[in-house]
Amino acid sequence: MKLMMSRLMGMMFIQYIVQGAWVLTLGLVLSSYGMPDIIGTAYAVLGIATILSPMFVGMVADRFFSTEKLLGVMHLLLAAVLYITSGFIVAGQPTYSLIGIFFVGLIYYPTVALTNSITFHHVDGPRYFPVVRVFGSIGYVVLGLFIGQMGWSGDVMTWYVAIISAIIMGVYSFTLPHTPPKSAGAPFSIRDLLCLDAMALFKDKYFTIMMVSILILMVPKTAYSAYIPVFLNALGFDNAASMMQIGVAMEVLFVFFIPFFLTRFGFKVTLMLGMISWAIRSVLFSESALSGSYPLVIIGLILQGVCWDFFFTVADIYADKKAGDKIKAQAQSLRFIASNGVGLFFASSVCGYIFNSHVTDTGSAGLAQWETFWLFPAGIAVFVFVIFLFFFKDDVSHEPAKKAAE
């Protein structure tokens, strides 16, 4: 068992190094190569890729190929696409860069589900999966610190790191324990693929409010993930990738506080705390744009733990509570599509418009414009907070999950 755990931990570690290397400072890399105006569009096409990628997993990966071999092939293919796309970025070709980024997302995102499937197949999920998965976060942090300290936060060298890591992951995948396709021989179900059974949850107005809130809160979330490295660079930080790991570390830390807050305060208060934190951190970034206060920036980065865990992670738990046993997987897929699919596409389009309209200067010359930029996600977060305060009255903290028949 120890050997198995070590192999799976290594898998997760490399998996998220690959992701971090190309996506962590994607916005800053595009800006550095003269394409800041396509940052929003780049994340929007990643949103489309996120919507389409589960279809591949559901129709092909789960039925016809052993998971570890498919994982290896996809990472080797990913390395090739990363190499081609990096060339487009260096050449400053926005259209081809966007096409390449779309295919990078289309190939990479299914591999996340594949690594999860391999882990769940070989270990007791509830007991050991969190232990294995945390090594993905560790890999992400190590990668960010490495890139930042090397001074590559805005350089295409990050993509070369991704290429090498993807090749290593591709080769390593073939050494992983055999994992047969979990749905081999099972009939294809369009209901499962499109989450049609889980759609019935929208009859519950509180579930609908939650999903809409997730979609809208993706605006401040995307403003952070897509533009914070560009903002940090404008403030004079040349190690944006390293600094962003403060937020990742806080995500790991604050997740341990979730059980206490849900038990003591319930879902509504915990979710609202996450919502208002998105507003507070955006205001802090806005203020720091003019004052140049580094402590405000650090506090804003630390708040990532509350922002992410107390809203998006707790939203996962809420969706699990609301769904019956038969549709739990569909409910989680629906939540994922609402945020990383439709939500990311919507939020990236909004953030791209705000950025291109208000941040027209680069570097320190644009700091006054960044002050205005951060006020938009702050206002959006406050709007969702107020709607939630008055209209969301559901609290399932102490209720068993509802049966699918209800």
mmCIF file of N, CA and C in Angstrom, residues 279-395:
data_model
loop_
_atom_site.group_PDB
_atom_site.id
_atom_site.type_symbol
_atom_site.label_atom_id
_atom_site.label_comp_id
_atom_site.label_asym_id
_atom_site.label_seq_id
_atom_site.Cartn_x
_atom_site.Cartn_y
_atom_site.Cartn_z
ATOM 1 N N ALA A 279 -15.021 40.521 -2.332
ATOM 2 C CA ALA A 279 -15.158 41.973 -2.437
ATOM 3 C C ALA A 279 -14.030 42.682 -1.695
ATOM 4 N N ILE A 280 -13.751 42.222 -0.471
ATOM 5 C CA ILE A 280 -12.721 42.862 0.347
ATOM 6 C C ILE A 280 -11.362 42.787 -0.334
ATOM 7 N N ARG A 281 -11.005 41.617 -0.847
ATOM 8 C CA ARG A 281 -9.683 41.475 -1.462
ATOM 9 C C ARG A 281 -9.569 42.324 -2.729
ATOM 10 N N SER A 282 -10.662 42.482 -3.486
ATOM 11 C CA SER A 282 -10.614 43.329 -4.680
ATOM 12 C C SER A 282 -10.430 44.792 -4.297
ATOM 13 N N VAL A 283 -11.086 45.220 -3.204
ATOM 14 C CA VAL A 283 -10.909 46.590 -2.709
ATOM 15 C C VAL A 283 -9.466 46.802 -2.247
ATOM 16 N N LEU A 284 -8.895 45.810 -1.591
ATOM 17 C CA LEU A 284 -7.500 45.904 -1.151
ATOM 18 C C LEU A 284 -6.562 46.069 -2.344
ATOM 19 N N PHE A 285 -6.804 45.316 -3.400
ATOM 20 C CA PHE A 285 -5.974 45.443 -4.597
ATOM 21 C C PHE A 285 -6.163 46.819 -5.238
ATOM 22 N N SER A 286 -7.396 47.315 -5.233
ATOM 23 C CA SER A 286 -7.676 48.633 -5.799
ATOM 24 C C SER A 286 -6.920 49.716 -5.041
ATOM 25 N N GLU A 287 -6.964 49.637 -3.719
ATOM 26 C CA GLU A 287 -6.276 50.622 -2.888
ATOM 27 C C GLU A 287 -4.767 50.531 -3.067
ATOM 28 N N SER A 288 -4.255 49.313 -3.166
ATOM 29 C CA SER A 288 -2.804 49.144 -3.300
ATOM 30 C C SER A 288 -2.290 49.650 -4.643
ATOM 31 N N ALA A 289 -3.179 49.705 -5.642
ATOM 32 C CA ALA A 289 -2.772 50.200 -6.957
ATOM 33 C C ALA A 289 -2.306 51.648 -6.880
ATOM 34 N N LEU A 290 -2.949 52.446 -6.021
ATOM 35 C CA LEU A 290 -2.575 53.851 -5.883
ATOM 36 C C LEU A 290 -1.549 54.067 -4.782
ATOM 37 N N SER A 291 -1.744 53.380 -3.656
ATOM 38 C CA SER A 291 -0.860 53.600 -2.511
ATOM 39 C C SER A 291 0.462 52.855 -2.637
ATOM 40 N N GLY A 292 0.459 51.786 -3.450
ATOM 41 C CA GLY A 292 1.660 50.971 -3.556
ATOM 42 C C GLY A 292 1.955 50.192 -2.293
ATOM 43 N N SER A 293 0.916 49.998 -1.465
ATOM 44 C CA SER A 293 1.081 49.312 -0.184
ATOM 45 C C SER A 293 1.249 47.808 -0.387
ATOM 46 N N TYR A 294 2.428 47.301 -0.143
ATOM 47 C CA TYR A 294 2.670 45.866 -0.274
ATOM 48 C C TYR A 294 1.897 45.046 0.756
ATOM 49 N N PRO A 295 1.756 45.539 2.013
ATOM 50 C CA PRO A 295 0.956 44.760 2.978
ATOM 51 C C PRO A 295 -0.469 44.505 2.504
ATOM 52 N N LEU A 296 -1.084 45.474 1.830
ATOM 53 C CA LEU A 296 -2.441 45.278 1.320
ATOM 54 C C LEU A 296 -2.464 44.166 0.272
ATOM 55 N N VAL A 297 -1.434 44.124 -0.552
ATOM 56 C CA VAL A 297 -1.344 43.070 -1.567
ATOM 57 C C VAL A 297 -1.222 41.704 -0.899
ATOM 58 N N ILE A 298 -0.370 41.618 0.114
ATOM 59 C CA ILE A 298 -0.159 40.345 0.812
ATOM 60 C C ILE A 298 -1.445 39.882 1.483
ATOM 61 N N ILE A 299 -2.158 40.803 2.128
ATOM 62 C CA ILE A 299 -3.427 40.447 2.773
ATOM 63 C C ILE A 299 -4.422 39.949 1.726
ATOM 64 N N GLY A 300 -4.449 40.625 0.573
ATOM 65 C CA GLY A 300 -5.335 40.202 -0.509
ATOM 66 C C GLY A 300 -5.015 38.796 -0.985
ATOM 67 N N LEU A 301 -3.733 38.466 -1.068
ATOM 68 C CA LEU A 301 -3.331 37.118 -1.479
ATOM 69 C C LEU A 301 -3.696 36.085 -0.414
ATOM 70 N N ILE A 302 -3.526 36.451 0.851
ATOM 71 C CA ILE A 302 -3.875 35.543 1.949
ATOM 72 C C ILE A 302 -5.365 35.223 1.938
ATOM 73 N N LEU A 303 -6.187 36.206 1.578
ATOM 74 C CA LEU A 303 -7.641 36.013 1.561
ATOM 75 C C LEU A 303 -8.091 34.970 0.545
ATOM 76 N N GLN A 304 -7.191 34.542 -0.344
ATOM 77 C CA GLN A 304 -7.556 33.507 -1.308
ATOM 78 C C GLN A 304 -8.093 32.265 -0.607
ATOM 79 N N GLY A 305 -7.552 31.951 0.563
ATOM 80 C CA GLY A 305 -8.019 30.783 1.301
ATOM 81 C C GLY A 305 -9.481 30.877 1.670
ATOM 82 N N VAL A 306 -9.896 32.039 2.184
ATOM 83 C CA VAL A 306 -11.297 32.243 2.556
ATOM 84 C C VAL A 306 -12.159 32.341 1.306
ATOM 85 N N CYS A 307 -11.682 33.096 0.323
ATOM 86 C CA CYS A 307 -12.453 33.297 -0.911
ATOM 87 C C CYS A 307 -12.783 31.965 -1.582
ATOM 88 N N TRP A 308 -11.790 31.130 -1.776
ATOM 89 C CA TRP A 308 -11.988 29.886 -2.517
ATOM 90 C C TRP A 308 -12.673 28.828 -1.665
ATOM 91 N N ASP A 309 -12.120 28.555 -0.497
ATOM 92 C CA ASP A 309 -12.632 27.445 0.311
ATOM 93 C C ASP A 309 -14.032 27.706 0.840
ATOM 94 N N PHE A 310 -14.285 28.912 1.341
ATOM 95 C CA PHE A 310 -15.562 29.185 1.994
ATOM 96 C C PHE A 310 -16.689 29.430 1.004
ATOM 97 N N PHE A 311 -16.343 29.630 -0.264
ATOM 98 C CA PHE A 311 -17.429 29.732 -1.247
ATOM 99 C C PHE A 311 -17.432 28.541 -2.197
ATOM 100 N N PHE A 312 -16.407 28.378 -3.013
ATOM 101 C CA PHE A 312 -16.456 27.349 -4.054
ATOM 102 C C PHE A 312 -16.368 25.931 -3.486
ATOM 103 N N THR A 313 -15.506 25.715 -2.503
ATOM 104 C CA THR A 313 -15.429 24.376 -1.906
ATOM 105 C C THR A 313 -16.700 24.054 -1.137
ATOM 106 N N VAL A 314 -17.209 25.024 -0.382
ATOM 107 C CA VAL A 314 -18.457 24.818 0.362
ATOM 108 C C VAL A 314 -19.627 24.629 -0.601
ATOM 109 N N ALA A 315 -19.583 25.284 -1.762
ATOM 110 C CA ALA A 315 -20.629 25.082 -2.771
ATOM 111 C C ALA A 315 -20.636 23.641 -3.262
ATOM 112 N N ASP A 316 -19.461 23.019 -3.355
ATOM 113 C CA ASP A 316 -19.385 21.593 -3.708
ATOM 114 C C ASP A 316 -20.108 20.748 -2.668
ATOM 115 N N ILE A 317 -19.878 21.065 -1.405
ATOM 116 C CA ILE A 317 -20.507 20.313 -0.314
ATOM 117 C C ILE A 317 -22.016 20.520 -0.337
ATOM 118 N N TYR A 318 -22.446 21.745 -0.619
ATOM 119 C CA TYR A 318 -23.876 22.051 -0.694
ATOM 120 C C TYR A 318 -24.538 21.242 -1.807
ATOM 121 N N ALA A 319 -23.898 21.216 -2.990
ATOM 122 C CA ALA A 319 -24.453 20.456 -4.116
ATOM 123 C C ALA A 319 -24.550 18.979 -3.769
ATOM 124 N N ASP A 320 -23.561 18.472 -3.051
ATOM 125 C CA ASP A 320 -23.579 17.071 -2.639
ATOM 126 C C ASP A 320 -24.722 16.807 -1.668
ATOM 127 N N LYS A 321 -24.979 17.741 -0.779
ATOM 128 C CA LYS A 321 -26.061 17.595 0.200
ATOM 129 C C LYS A 321 -27.430 17.635 -0.472
ATOM 130 N N LYS A 322 -27.570 18.477 -1.476
ATOM 131 C CA LYS A 322 -28.871 18.654 -2.128
ATOM 132 C C LYS A 322 -29.219 17.479 -3.035
ATOM 133 N N ALA A 323 -28.206 16.806 -3.558
ATOM 134 C CA ALA A 323 -28.447 15.728 -4.519
ATOM 135 C C ALA A 323 -28.661 14.400 -3.806
ATOM 136 N N GLY A 324 -29.475 13.558 -4.411
ATOM 137 C CA GLY A 324 -29.628 12.200 -3.909
ATOM 138 C C GLY A 324 -28.445 11.351 -4.325
ATOM 139 N N ASP A 325 -28.351 10.153 -3.786
ATOM 140 C CA ASP A 325 -27.214 9.279 -4.067
ATOM 141 C C ASP A 325 -27.053 8.990 -5.555
ATOM 142 N N LYS A 326 -28.173 8.874 -6.280
ATOM 143 C CA LYS A 326 -28.116 8.484 -7.688
ATOM 144 C C LYS A 326 -27.594 9.589 -8.599
ATOM 145 N N ILE A 327 -27.673 10.827 -8.147
ATOM 146 C CA ILE A 327 -27.273 11.923 -9.035
ATOM 147 C C ILE A 327 -26.169 12.788 -8.434
ATOM 148 N N LYS A 328 -25.467 12.288 -7.436
ATOM 149 C CA LYS A 328 -24.384 13.068 -6.835
ATOM 150 C C LYS A 328 -23.312 13.426 -7.860
ATOM 151 N N ALA A 329 -22.912 12.437 -8.681
ATOM 152 C CA ALA A 329 -21.871 12.689 -9.681
ATOM 153 C C ALA A 329 -22.336 13.732 -10.692
ATOM 154 N N GLN A 330 -23.606 13.614 -11.124
ATOM 155 C CA GLN A 330 -24.147 14.591 -12.069
ATOM 156 C C GLN A 330 -24.206 15.979 -11.441
ATOM 157 N N ALA A 331 -24.592 16.046 -10.167
ATOM 158 C CA ALA A 331 -24.690 17.336 -9.485
ATOM 159 C C ALA A 331 -23.327 18.015 -9.412
ATOM 160 N N GLN A 332 -22.277 17.240 -9.135
ATOM 161 C CA GLN A 332 -20.935 17.809 -9.081
ATOM 162 C C GLN A 332 -20.471 18.248 -10.468
ATOM 163 N N SER A 333 -20.821 17.475 -11.492
ATOM 164 C CA SER A 333 -20.481 17.864 -12.862
ATOM 165 C C SER A 333 -21.188 19.158 -13.236
ATOM 166 N N LEU A 334 -22.439 19.275 -12.802
ATOM 167 C CA LEU A 334 -23.214 20.482 -13.072
ATOM 168 C C LEU A 334 -22.571 21.684 -12.399
ATOM 169 N N ARG A 335 -22.127 21.502 -11.158
ATOM 170 C CA ARG A 335 -21.466 22.575 -10.422
ATOM 171 C C ARG A 335 -20.164 22.966 -11.119
ATOM 172 N N PHE A 336 -19.432 21.971 -11.597
ATOM 173 C CA PHE A 336 -18.164 22.226 -12.268
ATOM 174 C C PHE A 336 -18.378 22.993 -13.568
ATOM 175 N N ILE A 337 -19.392 22.602 -14.329
ATOM 176 C CA ILE A 337 -19.695 23.291 -15.584
ATOM 177 C C ILE A 337 -20.150 24.722 -15.318
ATOM 178 N N ALA A 338 -20.937 24.918 -14.239
ATOM 179 C CA ALA A 338 -21.421 26.257 -13.898
ATOM 180 C C ALA A 338 -20.270 27.202 -13.590
ATOM 181 N N SER A 339 -19.192 26.668 -13.004
ATOM 182 C CA SER A 339 -18.062 27.526 -12.652
ATOM 183 C C SER A 339 -16.988 27.513 -13.736
ATOM 184 N N ASN A 340 -16.383 26.377 -13.974
ATOM 185 C CA ASN A 340 -15.235 26.291 -14.871
ATOM 186 C C ASN A 340 -15.597 26.214 -16.341
ATOM 187 N N GLY A 341 -16.865 26.022 -16.659
ATOM 188 C CA GLY A 341 -17.299 25.970 -18.043
ATOM 189 C C GLY A 341 -18.017 27.248 -18.450
ATOM 190 N N VAL A 342 -19.333 27.261 -18.252
ATOM 191 C CA VAL A 342 -20.141 28.437 -18.603
ATOM 192 C C VAL A 342 -19.687 29.653 -17.811
ATOM 193 N N GLY A 343 -19.421 29.449 -16.512
ATOM 194 C CA GLY A 343 -19.009 30.559 -15.661
ATOM 195 C C GLY A 343 -17.700 31.172 -16.106
ATOM 196 N N LEU A 344 -16.720 30.332 -16.440
ATOM 197 C CA LEU A 344 -15.424 30.842 -16.880
ATOM 198 C C LEU A 344 -15.545 31.573 -18.206
ATOM 199 N N PHE A 345 -16.350 31.043 -19.118
ATOM 200 C CA PHE A 345 -16.549 31.717 -20.407
ATOM 201 C C PHE A 345 -17.189 33.087 -20.201
ATOM 202 N N PHE A 346 -18.255 33.131 -19.382
ATOM 203 C CA PHE A 346 -18.943 34.389 -19.090
ATOM 204 C C PHE A 346 -18.014 35.372 -18.390
ATOM 205 N N ALA A 347 -17.344 34.906 -17.333
ATOM 206 C CA ALA A 347 -16.497 35.785 -16.534
ATOM 207 C C ALA A 347 -15.302 36.301 -17.325
ATOM 208 N N SER A 348 -14.716 35.450 -18.149
ATOM 209 C CA SER A 348 -13.564 35.865 -18.950
ATOM 210 C C SER A 348 -13.954 36.926 -19.965
ATOM 211 N N SER A 349 -15.141 36.789 -20.523
ATOM 212 C CA SER A 349 -15.628 37.794 -21.475
ATOM 213 C C SER A 349 -15.837 39.132 -20.778
ATOM 214 N N VAL A 350 -16.433 39.092 -19.581
ATOM 215 C CA VAL A 350 -16.676 40.317 -18.813
ATOM 216 C C VAL A 350 -15.355 40.954 -18.389
ATOM 217 N N CYS A 351 -14.461 40.145 -17.812
ATOM 218 C CA CYS A 351 -13.183 40.671 -17.332
ATOM 219 C C CYS A 351 -12.325 41.191 -18.480
ATOM 220 N N GLY A 352 -12.372 40.489 -19.610
ATOM 221 C CA GLY A 352 -11.619 40.942 -20.768
ATOM 222 C C GLY A 352 -12.090 42.305 -21.242
ATOM 223 N N TYR A 353 -13.409 42.501 -21.244
ATOM 224 C CA TYR A 353 -13.962 43.799 -21.652
ATOM 225 C C TYR A 353 -13.543 44.897 -20.675
ATOM 226 N N ILE A 354 -13.647 44.618 -19.372
ATOM 227 C CA ILE A 354 -13.276 45.610 -18.361
ATOM 228 C C ILE A 354 -11.798 45.968 -18.484
ATOM 229 N N PHE A 355 -10.958 44.953 -18.615
ATOM 230 C CA PHE A 355 -9.513 45.193 -18.702
ATOM 231 C C PHE A 355 -9.161 45.992 -19.951
ATOM 232 N N ASN A 356 -9.674 45.579 -21.091
ATOM 233 C CA ASN A 356 -9.339 46.260 -22.342
ATOM 234 C C ASN A 356 -9.889 47.678 -22.389
ATOM 235 N N SER A 357 -10.975 47.935 -21.643
ATOM 236 C CA SER A 357 -11.591 49.263 -21.634
ATOM 237 C C SER A 357 -10.914 50.215 -20.656
ATOM 238 N N HIS A 358 -10.384 49.681 -19.563
ATOM 239 C CA HIS A 358 -9.907 50.548 -18.482
ATOM 240 C C HIS A 358 -8.404 50.490 -18.236
ATOM 241 N N VAL A 359 -7.746 49.391 -18.571
ATOM 242 C CA VAL A 359 -6.295 49.311 -18.359
ATOM 243 C C VAL A 359 -5.616 49.375 -19.721
ATOM 244 N N THR A 360 -5.327 50.591 -20.141
ATOM 245 C CA THR A 360 -4.771 50.806 -21.479
ATOM 246 C C THR A 360 -3.267 51.047 -21.459
ATOM 247 N N ASP A 361 -2.706 51.287 -20.272
ATOM 248 C CA ASP A 361 -1.265 51.490 -20.143
ATOM 249 C C ASP A 361 -0.635 50.276 -19.473
ATOM 250 N N THR A 362 0.621 50.035 -19.773
ATOM 251 C CA THR A 362 1.317 48.889 -19.194
ATOM 252 C C THR A 362 2.243 49.333 -18.068
ATOM 253 N N GLY A 363 2.621 48.377 -17.234
ATOM 254 C CA GLY A 363 3.556 48.660 -16.154
ATOM 255 C C GLY A 363 3.004 49.633 -15.137
ATOM 256 N N SER A 364 3.904 50.352 -14.473
ATOM 257 C CA SER A 364 3.500 51.279 -13.412
ATOM 258 C C SER A 364 2.656 52.431 -13.937
ATOM 259 N N ALA A 365 2.764 52.726 -15.232
ATOM 260 C CA ALA A 365 1.978 53.819 -15.813
ATOM 261 C C ALA A 365 0.483 53.539 -15.754
ATOM 262 N N GLY A 366 0.111 52.273 -15.640
ATOM 263 C CA GLY A 366 -1.303 51.922 -15.628
ATOM 264 C C GLY A 366 -1.884 51.683 -14.248
ATOM 265 N N LEU A 367 -1.135 51.972 -13.180
ATOM 266 C CA LEU A 367 -1.612 51.653 -11.831
ATOM 267 C C LEU A 367 -2.898 52.393 -11.471
ATOM 268 N N ALA A 368 -3.030 53.649 -11.897
ATOM 269 C CA ALA A 368 -4.265 54.383 -11.622
ATOM 270 C C ALA A 368 -5.454 53.716 -12.310
ATOM 271 N N GLN A 369 -5.215 53.113 -13.460
ATOM 272 C CA GLN A 369 -6.283 52.405 -14.172
ATOM 273 C C GLN A 369 -6.616 51.080 -13.485
ATOM 274 N N TRP A 370 -5.619 50.443 -12.883
ATOM 275 C CA TRP A 370 -5.867 49.212 -12.135
ATOM 276 C C TRP A 370 -6.770 49.472 -10.933
ATOM 277 N N GLU A 371 -6.674 50.673 -10.360
ATOM 278 C CA GLU A 371 -7.557 51.003 -9.232
ATOM 279 C C GLU A 371 -9.017 50.857 -9.652
ATOM 280 N N THR A 372 -9.349 51.352 -10.832
ATOM 281 C CA THR A 372 -10.715 51.245 -11.348
ATOM 282 C C THR A 372 -11.060 49.804 -11.690
ATOM 283 N N PHE A 373 -10.123 49.094 -12.293
ATOM 284 C CA PHE A 373 -10.365 47.706 -12.696
ATOM 285 C C PHE A 373 -10.841 46.863 -11.523
ATOM 286 N N TRP A 374 -10.171 46.943 -10.380
ATOM 287 C CA TRP A 374 -10.497 46.078 -9.244
ATOM 288 C C TRP A 374 -11.807 46.445 -8.571
ATOM 289 N N LEU A 375 -12.299 47.662 -8.809
ATOM 290 C CA LEU A 375 -13.584 48.043 -8.213
ATOM 291 C C LEU A 375 -14.748 47.298 -8.859
ATOM 292 N N PHE A 376 -14.606 46.898 -10.102
ATOM 293 C CA PHE A 376 -15.686 46.161 -10.782
ATOM 294 C C PHE A 376 -15.936 44.796 -10.138
ATOM 295 N N PRO A 377 -14.923 43.927 -9.988
ATOM 296 C CA PRO A 377 -15.191 42.651 -9.310
ATOM 297 C C PRO A 377 -15.636 42.831 -7.872
ATOM 298 N N ALA A 378 -15.167 43.890 -7.211
ATOM 299 C CA ALA A 378 -15.612 44.152 -5.840
ATOM 300 C C ALA A 378 -17.108 44.432 -5.815
ATOM 301 N N GLY A 379 -17.565 45.283 -6.730
ATOM 302 C CA GLY A 379 -18.992 45.611 -6.799
ATOM 303 C C GLY A 379 -19.843 44.406 -7.138
ATOM 304 N N ILE A 380 -19.361 43.557 -8.032
ATOM 305 C CA ILE A 380 -20.104 42.350 -8.413
ATOM 306 C C ILE A 380 -20.228 41.401 -7.227
ATOM 307 N N ALA A 381 -19.155 41.254 -6.451
ATOM 308 C CA ALA A 381 -19.194 40.382 -5.275
ATOM 309 C C ALA A 381 -20.172 40.912 -4.231
ATOM 310 N N VAL A 382 -20.206 42.224 -4.036
ATOM 311 C CA VAL A 382 -21.152 42.822 -3.086
ATOM 312 C C VAL A 382 -22.585 42.596 -3.551
ATOM 313 N N PHE A 383 -22.826 42.714 -4.851
ATOM 314 C CA PHE A 383 -24.161 42.482 -5.404
ATOM 315 C C PHE A 383 -24.642 41.068 -5.095
ATOM 316 N N VAL A 384 -23.795 40.077 -5.344
ATOM 317 C CA VAL A 384 -24.165 38.685 -5.065
ATOM 318 C C VAL A 384 -24.376 38.485 -3.570
ATOM 319 N N PHE A 385 -23.551 39.117 -2.757
ATOM 320 C CA PHE A 385 -23.677 39.021 -1.297
ATOM 321 C C PHE A 385 -25.046 39.506 -0.832
ATOM 322 N N VAL A 386 -25.485 40.640 -1.363
ATOM 323 C CA VAL A 386 -26.783 41.211 -0.967
ATOM 324 C C VAL A 386 -27.930 40.310 -1.416
ATOM 325 N N ILE A 387 -27.869 39.815 -2.651
ATOM 326 C CA ILE A 387 -28.905 38.899 -3.145
ATOM 327 C C ILE A 387 -28.984 37.664 -2.261
ATOM 328 N N PHE A 388 -27.843 37.129 -1.915
ATOM 329 C CA PHE A 388 -27.783 35.936 -1.074
ATOM 330 C C PHE A 388 -28.345 36.220 0.315
ATOM 331 N N LEU A 389 -28.031 37.384 0.834
ATOM 332 C CA LEU A 389 -28.477 37.759 2.180
ATOM 333 C C LEU A 389 -29.991 37.759 2.296
ATOM 334 N N PHE A 390 -30.670 38.274 1.280
ATOM 335 C CA PHE A 390 -32.119 38.441 1.365
ATOM 336 C C PHE A 390 -32.917 37.268 0.788
ATOM 337 N N PHE A 391 -32.346 36.521 -0.142
ATOM 338 C CA PHE A 391 -33.151 35.522 -0.850
ATOM 339 C C PHE A 391 -32.746 34.067 -0.597
ATOM 340 N N PHE A 392 -31.568 33.835 -0.066
ATOM 341 C CA PHE A 392 -31.148 32.457 0.194
ATOM 342 C C PHE A 392 -31.424 32.111 1.655
ATOM 343 N N LYS A 393 -32.364 31.207 1.872
ATOM 344 C CA LYS A 393 -32.747 30.856 3.242
ATOM 345 C C LYS A 393 -32.631 29.360 3.504
ATOM 346 N N ASP A 394 -31.948 28.678 2.603
ATOM 347 C CA ASP A 394 -31.794 27.230 2.732
ATOM 348 C C ASP A 394 -30.528 26.927 3.519
ATOM 349 N N ASP A 395 -30.605 26.005 4.436
ATOM 350 C CA ASP A 395 -29.417 25.573 5.156
ATOM 351 C C ASP A 395 -29.522 24.082 5.398
#
